[in-house]
């Protein structure tokens, strides 16, 4: 994909912000706004890779991949660039792995308006420092994604959600073999199983799970706690007001349900140096924190 | 594009003999911070630490063996206070010169920090010290039906700290991902002496993914002193198959067809004829020594899925003119098949005393073509080449075998190796799939990266290492590494 025009738009001096479809926070208000190129460059099913502009809607990408029996591990909605820049996995992280692992190569426009390549096109690569990992979750504060190469996965032959009432969700969690997702809402566990349909059915039966309509709706805010603390932390919350991702330490609940953990000053210092190194004048998505 | 040319042979941070001497100020400070017997300065002991498992030699000024985070921190501080470069070292099995000390650096060896600190079998994670050996962790958690998924062939001897620093892979990383996907958090002694925890047990922290940036940083961003790893459930069922083919192409096309059919086997490994012959002579497993290529496929998971995939994979192999199908009938046969794969390097020693193991990745579809070029290159340089590799992810491991007593052979081995890297990158591949860049491929980085790309990598490194003393002059060629001048030790390619 030719990124010359995109780089020219990002330019070199003034504050600039980037927006996809605005589903994950969108542009910084009051700042000149650009958007990344859109479109799928190629899909290589036998390599399990896809290349597309960062402005491509995730749903458009998913539909194109589904046609060859594959998918990219990105949460639905918005653009590919937005999903990567925010870097938050959906409720399938237990089985799919994290969003950050999906990015193989990125070409982004840096603060100086120059196109930079991070990573490489192959599914395995340890050539140099892993700038791709910094880009995922950076909220557009160190570079604006232009185009990307992503890892894809085959769509499983069968998938089904199950549920069971329990007051010992960790016992269920411990008993199921490699579920894709295990959620706990205070009264029920909700389990997503994928694979050969007979395996799915047998695994569910063995654990006393019954097929259900799908996962419960997720409350507004997403909190991170230690996976081992999930049951203790949610014990203080009313059933039905939270959904916890077991094994992942993520609790979806009201914004003030769980106090945030303070960022360690040493970690904050590294983050500041990252920002200063990549965007010394602070022109990219000014005011936004990674 | 050509590789950056090397600059004069002056060490980056010339360390004065007075600093490193047995009774010098650094040794004295280390002795009081650690203990007398864990700070070594004799020529014999320093000699043992002058290189890793590559053939690139440097020179160690002092070697120390901390036993705690506090001691690692003290050692780093002492080095930095005296302007002395320091190098973290795990088991020293790295193949790119990552742990090779340059210019009399302080070697901080982590082998005595080898405790498994905690295991949470329910949430499937463990905290370990960096010196824990890869296979020891897997053995320790086997009682819980768990394992540590990255399984480098060196897993009996390499450390988790080294795995993290090199973002190592192994045959079973095809389905489950390389080390980065299995590291949730790490406690790191930063080059400035700060101790921070990057990442979290939950694995998805707010802010930059500093954990992810640290993984694969080859000892140049600080020293990991405690590591939180994800553990993986053992599969209820495993089936291991061997297919052999008359042509390498047929084997490679089988690999692509399996993936295109929507299957990601647990492992997809290939060996070429010379390699099969060497292995068979070594382990007598009844391998077909007249085949051009042997493909090992392992599928793992719940029983029905496994049975279904075995059937479909066998059918695909037959469609691609596979000659014989062997499905391991029991655990003993499976172990024998894997022994063949994992002892390939040992087997090679029976043919010639020395080998140089390469590591590049190419798109799967380019495998037949790149392999053809690899044979042609080796032929032209009069070197024997064997291939045993992770076909599933296109990760080639051409093994150049030679006898270093032959005059001029090392030059030919290096020339052939560099050409192999160049054809891999030209085919849309990358410089390294799992061994890292270190010193070995540092000056080939411009084959893959433009100056702006390298500058971004240098910025990442500089954000972690404000001292420039953490394993300096590795990975990044000189123009982008902020004025580091480059010593090119014996054995490195330039
Ligand atoms: C026969 C053989 C087979 C191999 N097979 C494979 C394979 O299949 N896959 C694969 O990926 N690799 C393989 N390797 C390479 C090697 O084993 C891996 O790179 C391994 O992870 C290195 O671990 P180590 O403990 O020996 O690290 P070392 O060699 O001691 O160090 C490697 C790098 O890590 C840094 N480091 C070490 N510990 C720390 C720490 N605690 N904090 C920060 N930095 C640190 C060092 O400075 C150095 O840059 C093989 C090597 C051999 C000899």
Coordinates of C-alpha atoms in Angstrom, one line a residue, chain B residues 7-470:
Chain B
X7 CA 33.8 0.1 11.9
X8 CA 37.2 -0.1 13.5
X9 CA 38.0 -2.7 16.1
X10 CA 37.8 -0.5 19.1
X11 CA 35.6 -1.7 22.0
X12 CA 32.7 0.6 22.6
X13 CA 33.4 1.0 26.3
X14 CA 37.0 0.1 26.7
X15 CA 37.2 -1.2 30.2
X16 CA 40.5 -0.6 31.8
X17 CA 42.4 -3.5 33.2
X18 CA 42.6 -1.7 36.5
X19 CA 38.8 -1.9 36.9
X20 CA 38.6 -5.6 36.1
X21 CA 41.7 -6.8 37.9
X22 CA 41.1 -9.3 40.7
X23 CA 41.9 -6.6 43.2
X24 CA 40.4 -3.7 41.2
X25 CA 37.6 -1.5 42.5
X26 CA 34.8 -3.3 40.6
X27 CA 35.8 -6.7 41.8
X28 CA 36.1 -5.4 45.3
X29 CA 32.7 -3.8 45.3
X30 CA 31.1 -6.9 43.8
X31 CA 32.7 -9.1 46.4
X32 CA 31.3 -7.0 49.2
X33 CA 27.9 -6.8 47.6
X34 CA 27.7 -10.5 46.7
X35 CA 30.3 -12.8 48.2
X36 CA 33.9 -13.7 47.6
X37 CA 33.2 -17.0 45.9
X38 CA 30.5 -15.6 43.6
X39 CA 32.8 -13.1 41.9
X40 CA 35.4 -14.6 39.6
X41 CA 38.3 -13.0 37.9
X42 CA 40.8 -15.8 37.1
X43 CA 41.8 -16.2 33.5
X44 CA 40.5 -19.8 33.4
X45 CA 37.1 -18.9 34.7
X46 CA 36.8 -15.8 32.5
X47 CA 37.7 -17.9 29.5
X48 CA 34.6 -20.1 30.1
X49 CA 32.4 -17.1 29.7
X50 CA 33.9 -15.5 26.6
X51 CA 31.2 -16.8 24.3
X52 CA 27.8 -18.4 24.1
X53 CA 27.0 -21.4 21.9
X54 CA 27.8 -19.4 18.7
X55 CA 31.4 -19.3 17.5
X56 CA 31.7 -15.6 18.3
X57 CA 34.3 -14.9 21.0
X58 CA 34.6 -11.8 23.2
X59 CA 36.3 -11.3 26.5
X60 CA 34.8 -11.2 30.0
X61 CA 36.3 -8.8 32.5
X62 CA 34.6 -10.2 35.6
X63 CA 32.0 -12.9 36.0
X64 CA 29.5 -12.8 38.9
X65 CA 26.7 -15.1 40.2
X66 CA 24.0 -13.2 42.0
X67 CA 21.4 -15.1 43.9
X68 CA 18.7 -12.4 44.3
X69 CA 17.1 -9.4 42.7
X70 CA 19.0 -7.2 45.2
X71 CA 22.3 -8.7 44.2
X72 CA 21.6 -8.3 40.5
X73 CA 20.7 -4.7 41.2
X74 CA 23.9 -4.2 43.2
X75 CA 26.0 -5.7 40.4
X76 CA 24.3 -3.5 37.7
X77 CA 24.8 -0.4 39.9
X78 CA 28.5 -1.2 40.4
X79 CA 29.0 -1.7 36.7
X80 CA 27.2 1.5 35.8
X81 CA 29.0 3.5 38.4
X82 CA 32.3 2.5 36.9
X83 CA 31.2 2.9 33.3
X84 CA 31.6 -0.8 32.7
X85 CA 29.3 -2.7 30.2
X86 CA 27.4 -5.6 31.7
X87 CA 25.9 -8.7 30.0
X88 CA 23.2 -10.9 31.4
X89 CA 23.8 -14.6 30.8
X90 CA 21.5 -17.5 31.3
X91 CA 22.7 -20.9 30.2
X92 CA 24.8 -19.6 27.3
X93 CA 23.1 -21.7 24.7
X94 CA 22.3 -18.6 22.5
X95 CA 23.4 -18.9 18.9
X96 CA 23.8 -15.3 17.9
X97 CA 26.4 -14.0 20.3
X98 CA 23.8 -12.3 22.6
X99 CA 25.6 -13.4 25.8
X100 CA 29.1 -12.9 24.4
X101 CA 30.8 -10.2 26.5
X102 CA 32.7 -7.6 24.6
X103 CA 35.6 -5.6 25.6
X104 CA 35.9 -7.0 29.1
X105 CA 32.3 -6.6 30.2
X106 CA 30.9 -7.8 33.5
X107 CA 29.1 -11.0 33.0
X108 CA 26.1 -11.3 35.3
X109 CA 25.3 -15.0 35.3
X110 CA 21.8 -16.0 36.4
X111 CA 22.2 -19.7 36.8
X112 CA 22.0 -19.6 40.6
X113 CA 18.7 -17.9 40.5
X114 CA 16.9 -21.1 39.6
X115 CA 13.9 -21.4 41.9
X116 CA 10.3 -21.9 40.8
X117 CA 8.8 -19.3 43.2
X118 CA 5.1 -20.1 42.9
X119 CA 2.7 -22.1 40.7
X120 CA -1.0 -21.3 40.4
X121 CA -2.4 -24.4 38.8
X122 CA -5.9 -23.1 38.6
X123 CA -5.2 -19.8 36.9
X124 CA -2.3 -21.6 35.1
X125 CA 0.6 -19.3 35.8
X126 CA 3.9 -19.5 37.6
X127 CA 6.5 -17.1 38.8
X128 CA 10.1 -18.3 38.2
X129 CA 13.6 -17.0 38.6
X130 CA 15.4 -16.4 35.3
X131 CA 17.8 -19.3 35.7
X132 CA 15.1 -22.0 35.8
X133 CA 15.7 -24.4 32.9
X134 CA 12.9 -24.6 30.4
X135 CA 12.4 -28.3 30.7
X136 CA 12.6 -28.2 34.5
X137 CA 9.6 -25.9 34.7
X138 CA 7.6 -28.2 32.4
X139 CA 8.6 -31.2 34.6
X140 CA 7.7 -29.4 37.8
X141 CA 4.1 -28.5 36.6
X142 CA 3.4 -31.9 35.0
X143 CA 1.7 -33.0 38.2
X144 CA -1.0 -30.4 37.5
X145 CA -1.4 -31.6 33.8
X146 CA 0.3 -28.4 32.6
X147 CA 3.4 -27.5 30.6
X148 CA 5.4 -24.4 29.5
X149 CA 4.6 -24.2 25.8
X150 CA 7.8 -22.8 24.2
X151 CA 10.0 -25.9 23.7
X152 CA 13.3 -25.0 22.0
X153 CA 15.4 -28.0 21.0
X154 CA 17.8 -26.8 23.7
X155 CA 15.1 -27.0 26.4
X156 CA 17.1 -29.3 28.6
X157 CA 19.7 -26.7 29.1
X158 CA 18.4 -23.2 28.2
X159 CA 17.0 -20.9 30.8
X160 CA 13.6 -19.2 30.9
X161 CA 15.4 -15.8 31.2
X162 CA 17.3 -16.6 28.0
X163 CA 14.0 -17.7 26.4
X164 CA 12.4 -14.4 27.3
X165 CA 15.4 -12.3 26.2
X166 CA 15.5 -14.1 22.8
X167 CA 11.7 -14.6 22.4
X168 CA 12.6 -18.2 21.7
X169 CA 10.5 -20.7 19.8
X170 CA 10.2 -24.4 19.3
X171 CA 8.4 -27.1 17.3
X172 CA 5.2 -26.6 19.4
X173 CA 5.1 -22.9 19.0
X174 CA 3.2 -23.3 15.7
X175 CA -0.1 -23.7 17.4
X176 CA 0.6 -22.1 20.7
X177 CA 2.8 -19.1 19.9
X178 CA 6.4 -18.2 20.8
X179 CA 7.7 -17.1 24.2
X180 CA 6.2 -13.6 24.1
X181 CA 2.7 -15.1 24.1
X182 CA 3.6 -17.0 27.3
X183 CA 5.2 -14.3 29.3
X184 CA 2.7 -12.3 31.4
X185 CA 5.0 -10.2 33.4
X186 CA 8.6 -9.7 34.4
X187 CA 10.4 -8.1 37.3
X188 CA 13.3 -6.2 35.7
X189 CA 16.4 -4.6 37.1
X190 CA 16.7 -1.6 34.8
X191 CA 20.2 -0.5 33.6
X192 CA 19.8 2.6 35.9
X193 CA 19.3 0.3 38.9
X194 CA 15.5 0.8 39.2
X195 CA 13.5 -2.4 39.8
X196 CA 10.1 -2.5 38.0
X197 CA 7.5 -5.0 37.1
X198 CA 6.5 -4.9 33.5
X199 CA 3.1 -6.4 32.6
X200 CA 0.8 -8.1 35.1
X201 CA -0.5 -11.5 35.9
X202 CA -3.7 -10.6 34.1
X203 CA -1.5 -10.0 31.1
X204 CA -3.2 -6.9 29.7
X205 CA -2.1 -3.8 31.5
X206 CA -3.0 -0.2 30.9
X207 CA -0.3 1.9 29.1
X208 CA 2.4 0.8 26.7
X209 CA 3.1 -3.0 26.5
X210 CA 6.5 -2.6 28.0
X211 CA 6.5 -6.3 28.8
X212 CA 6.2 -7.0 25.1
X213 CA 8.9 -4.5 24.2
X214 CA 11.2 -6.1 26.8
X215 CA 10.7 -9.7 25.5
X216 CA 13.2 -10.4 22.8
X217 CA 15.5 -7.4 23.8
X218 CA 18.5 -9.7 24.0
X219 CA 19.8 -8.4 27.4
X220 CA 19.9 -4.8 26.1
X221 CA 17.0 -3.4 28.1
X222 CA 17.8 -4.7 31.6
X223 CA 17.9 -8.0 33.4
X224 CA 14.8 -10.0 34.2
X225 CA 15.0 -11.3 37.8
X226 CA 11.5 -12.8 38.2
X227 CA 9.3 -13.9 35.4
X228 CA 5.5 -14.7 35.4
X229 CA 4.7 -17.3 32.7
X230 CA 1.5 -18.7 31.4
X231 CA 1.2 -22.5 31.7
X232 CA -0.7 -24.5 29.1
X233 CA -3.0 -27.5 29.7
X234 CA -1.7 -30.8 28.4
X235 CA -3.7 -32.2 25.5
X236 CA -6.0 -35.1 26.3
X237 CA -4.8 -36.8 23.0
X238 CA -1.8 -36.6 20.8
X239 CA -1.0 -38.3 17.5
X240 CA 2.3 -38.1 15.7
X241 CA 2.7 -38.9 12.1
X242 CA 5.6 -39.3 9.7
X243 CA 5.3 -38.9 5.9
X244 CA 8.0 -39.2 3.4
X245 CA 8.2 -37.7 -0.1
X246 CA 10.3 -38.1 -3.3
X247 CA 10.7 -34.3 -3.6
X248 CA 11.1 -31.5 -1.1
X249 CA 8.4 -29.6 -3.1
X250 CA 5.8 -32.3 -2.4
X251 CA 6.6 -32.1 1.3
X252 CA 6.4 -28.3 1.4
X253 CA 3.2 -28.3 -0.6
X254 CA 1.7 -30.8 1.9
X255 CA 2.5 -28.3 4.7
X256 CA 0.7 -25.4 2.8
X257 CA -2.3 -27.6 2.0
X258 CA -2.7 -28.6 5.6
X259 CA -2.8 -25.0 6.7
X260 CA -5.0 -23.9 3.9
X261 CA -7.5 -26.6 4.9
X262 CA -8.0 -24.8 8.2
X263 CA -5.8 -27.0 10.5
X264 CA -3.0 -25.8 12.7
X265 CA -1.3 -28.9 13.9
X266 CA 0.7 -28.8 17.2
X267 CA 3.9 -29.3 15.2
X268 CA 4.9 -29.5 11.5
X269 CA 8.6 -30.3 11.2
X270 CA 10.6 -31.3 8.1
X271 CA 14.0 -33.0 7.5
X272 CA 15.7 -33.4 4.2
X273 CA 17.5 -36.5 2.9
X274 CA 20.9 -35.9 4.3
X275 CA 19.5 -35.1 7.7
X276 CA 17.3 -38.2 7.7
X277 CA 20.3 -40.3 6.8
X278 CA 22.4 -38.8 9.6
X279 CA 19.6 -39.2 12.2
X280 CA 18.8 -42.8 11.1
X281 CA 22.5 -43.8 11.4
X282 CA 22.4 -42.3 14.9
X283 CA 19.1 -43.6 16.4
X284 CA 18.0 -46.5 14.2
X285 CA 14.3 -45.6 14.2
X286 CA 13.6 -47.2 10.8
X287 CA 13.4 -43.8 9.0
X288 CA 13.2 -43.9 5.2
X289 CA 16.8 -42.9 4.2
X290 CA 16.0 -42.8 0.5
X291 CA 13.3 -40.2 0.8
X292 CA 14.0 -36.6 -0.3
X293 CA 12.0 -35.2 2.6
X294 CA 10.4 -36.4 5.8
X295 CA 7.5 -34.5 7.4
X296 CA 6.6 -34.9 11.0
X297 CA 3.1 -33.8 11.9
X298 CA 1.7 -33.8 15.4
X299 CA -1.9 -33.0 16.2
X300 CA -3.1 -32.6 19.8
X301 CA -6.3 -31.8 21.6
X302 CA -9.6 -33.5 22.4
X303 CA -10.0 -37.0 20.9
X304 CA -12.6 -36.5 18.2
X305 CA -10.8 -33.4 16.7
X306 CA -7.5 -35.3 16.8
X307 CA -9.0 -38.3 15.0
X308 CA -10.6 -36.2 12.4
X309 CA -7.5 -34.2 11.7
X310 CA -5.3 -37.3 11.5
X311 CA -7.6 -38.6 8.8
X312 CA -7.7 -35.3 6.8
X313 CA -3.9 -34.8 7.1
X314 CA -3.2 -38.4 5.9
X315 CA -5.5 -37.7 2.9
X316 CA -3.7 -34.5 2.1
X317 CA -0.3 -36.1 2.3
X318 CA -1.5 -38.9 -0.1
X319 CA -2.8 -36.3 -2.5
X320 CA 0.7 -34.9 -2.6
X321 CA 2.3 -38.2 -3.5
X322 CA 3.5 -39.1 -0.1
X323 CA 5.2 -42.5 -0.2
X324 CA 4.6 -43.9 3.2
X325 CA 2.5 -43.0 6.2
X326 CA 3.6 -43.9 9.7
X327 CA 1.4 -43.0 12.6
X328 CA 3.0 -43.6 16.0
X329 CA 1.1 -46.4 17.7
X330 CA 2.1 -45.7 21.2
X331 CA 4.0 -43.3 23.4
X332 CA 7.3 -45.2 22.8
X333 CA 7.1 -44.8 19.1
X334 CA 6.1 -41.1 19.4
X335 CA 9.1 -40.6 21.6
X336 CA 11.4 -42.3 19.1
X337 CA 10.1 -40.1 16.3
X338 CA 10.7 -37.0 18.3
X339 CA 14.1 -38.2 19.4
X340 CA 14.9 -38.2 15.7
X341 CA 13.9 -34.6 15.4
X342 CA 15.5 -33.4 18.5
X343 CA 18.8 -35.2 18.2
X344 CA 19.4 -34.0 14.6
X345 CA 22.2 -31.8 15.8
X346 CA 23.9 -34.5 17.7
X347 CA 23.6 -36.9 14.7
X348 CA 25.4 -34.4 12.5
X349 CA 28.5 -34.6 14.6
X350 CA 29.0 -38.1 13.1
X351 CA 29.4 -36.6 9.6
X352 CA 31.7 -33.7 10.3
X353 CA 33.0 -32.3 13.6
X354 CA 31.6 -28.8 13.2
X355 CA 28.3 -27.2 12.2
X356 CA 26.9 -23.8 11.8
X357 CA 23.2 -23.6 12.4
X358 CA 21.2 -20.9 10.5
X359 CA 17.8 -19.5 11.3
X360 CA 15.7 -17.6 8.8
X361 CA 12.0 -17.5 8.1
X362 CA 10.4 -17.4 4.7
X363 CA 6.7 -17.5 3.6
X364 CA 5.6 -21.2 3.5
X365 CA 4.9 -21.0 -0.2
X366 CA 8.5 -19.9 -0.8
X367 CA 10.0 -22.9 1.0
X368 CA 10.7 -25.1 -2.0
X369 CA 12.3 -22.3 -4.0
X370 CA 14.4 -21.1 -1.1
X371 CA 15.5 -24.6 -0.2
X372 CA 16.6 -25.1 -3.8
X373 CA 18.7 -21.9 -3.6
X374 CA 20.1 -23.1 -0.2
X375 CA 21.4 -26.3 -1.9
X376 CA 22.8 -24.4 -4.8
X377 CA 24.6 -21.9 -2.5
X378 CA 26.1 -24.7 -0.4
X379 CA 27.2 -26.6 -3.5
X380 CA 28.9 -23.6 -4.9
X381 CA 30.9 -23.1 -1.7
X382 CA 31.7 -26.8 -1.5
X383 CA 29.9 -27.1 1.9
X384 CA 27.6 -29.9 3.0
X385 CA 24.1 -28.6 4.0
X386 CA 21.3 -30.4 5.9
X387 CA 17.9 -29.0 6.6
X388 CA 15.8 -29.8 9.7
X389 CA 13.3 -27.1 10.3
X390 CA 9.9 -25.8 11.5
X391 CA 8.1 -26.1 8.2
X392 CA 4.8 -25.1 9.7
X393 CA 5.9 -21.5 10.2
X394 CA 8.5 -21.4 7.4
X395 CA 11.3 -21.3 9.9
X396 CA 14.4 -22.7 8.0
X397 CA 17.4 -24.1 9.9
X398 CA 20.0 -24.9 7.3
X399 CA 22.8 -26.7 9.0
X400 CA 26.2 -26.2 7.4
X401 CA 28.5 -29.1 8.4
X402 CA 32.2 -28.9 8.0
X403 CA 35.6 -29.6 9.5
X404 CA 37.2 -26.5 10.7
X405 CA 40.7 -27.9 10.2
X406 CA 40.2 -27.7 6.5
X407 CA 42.0 -24.5 5.4
X408 CA 39.7 -21.7 4.3
X409 CA 36.5 -23.6 5.2
X410 CA 35.3 -21.0 7.8
X411 CA 35.3 -18.2 5.2
X412 CA 33.3 -20.4 2.9
X413 CA 30.8 -21.3 5.7
X414 CA 30.3 -17.6 6.5
X415 CA 30.0 -16.6 2.8
X416 CA 27.4 -19.4 2.2
X417 CA 25.6 -18.4 5.4
X418 CA 25.3 -14.8 4.5
X419 CA 24.0 -15.7 1.0
X420 CA 21.3 -17.9 2.7
X421 CA 20.2 -15.0 4.8
X422 CA 20.0 -12.8 1.8
X423 CA 18.0 -15.2 -0.4
X424 CA 15.6 -15.7 2.6
X425 CA 15.0 -12.0 3.0
X426 CA 14.7 -11.5 -0.8
X427 CA 12.0 -14.2 -0.8
X428 CA 9.9 -12.1 1.5
X429 CA 11.3 -13.6 4.7
X430 CA 13.1 -12.3 7.8
X431 CA 16.6 -12.5 9.3
X432 CA 15.8 -14.6 12.3
X433 CA 12.8 -16.7 13.4
X434 CA 14.0 -17.6 16.9
X435 CA 17.8 -17.3 17.5
X436 CA 17.8 -13.5 17.5
X437 CA 20.2 -11.0 16.0
X438 CA 22.9 -10.5 18.6
X439 CA 26.3 -10.0 17.0
X440 CA 25.8 -12.6 14.3
X441 CA 23.3 -10.8 12.2
X442 CA 23.7 -7.2 13.5
X443 CA 25.3 -5.9 10.4
X444 CA 22.7 -7.6 8.2
X445 CA 19.8 -5.7 9.8
X446 CA 19.8 -3.2 6.9
X447 CA 18.7 -6.0 4.6
X448 CA 15.3 -5.8 6.3
X449 CA 15.2 -2.4 7.8
X450 CA 15.7 1.2 6.5
X451 CA 17.5 3.8 8.7
X452 CA 14.2 5.1 10.0
X453 CA 13.1 1.6 11.1
X454 CA 16.4 1.1 12.9
X455 CA 16.1 4.5 14.5
X456 CA 12.7 3.5 16.0
X457 CA 14.3 0.3 17.4
X458 CA 17.1 2.4 18.8
X459 CA 14.5 4.7 20.5
X460 CA 12.8 1.7 22.1
X461 CA 16.1 0.5 23.4
X462 CA 17.1 4.0 24.6
X463 CA 13.9 4.3 26.6
X464 CA 14.9 1.3 28.6
X465 CA 18.6 1.7 28.8
X466 CA 19.6 5.3 29.6
X467 CA 23.1 4.2 30.4
X468 CA 24.0 2.5 27.1
X469 CA 25.8 -0.1 29.2
X470 CA 23.4 -3.0 29.0

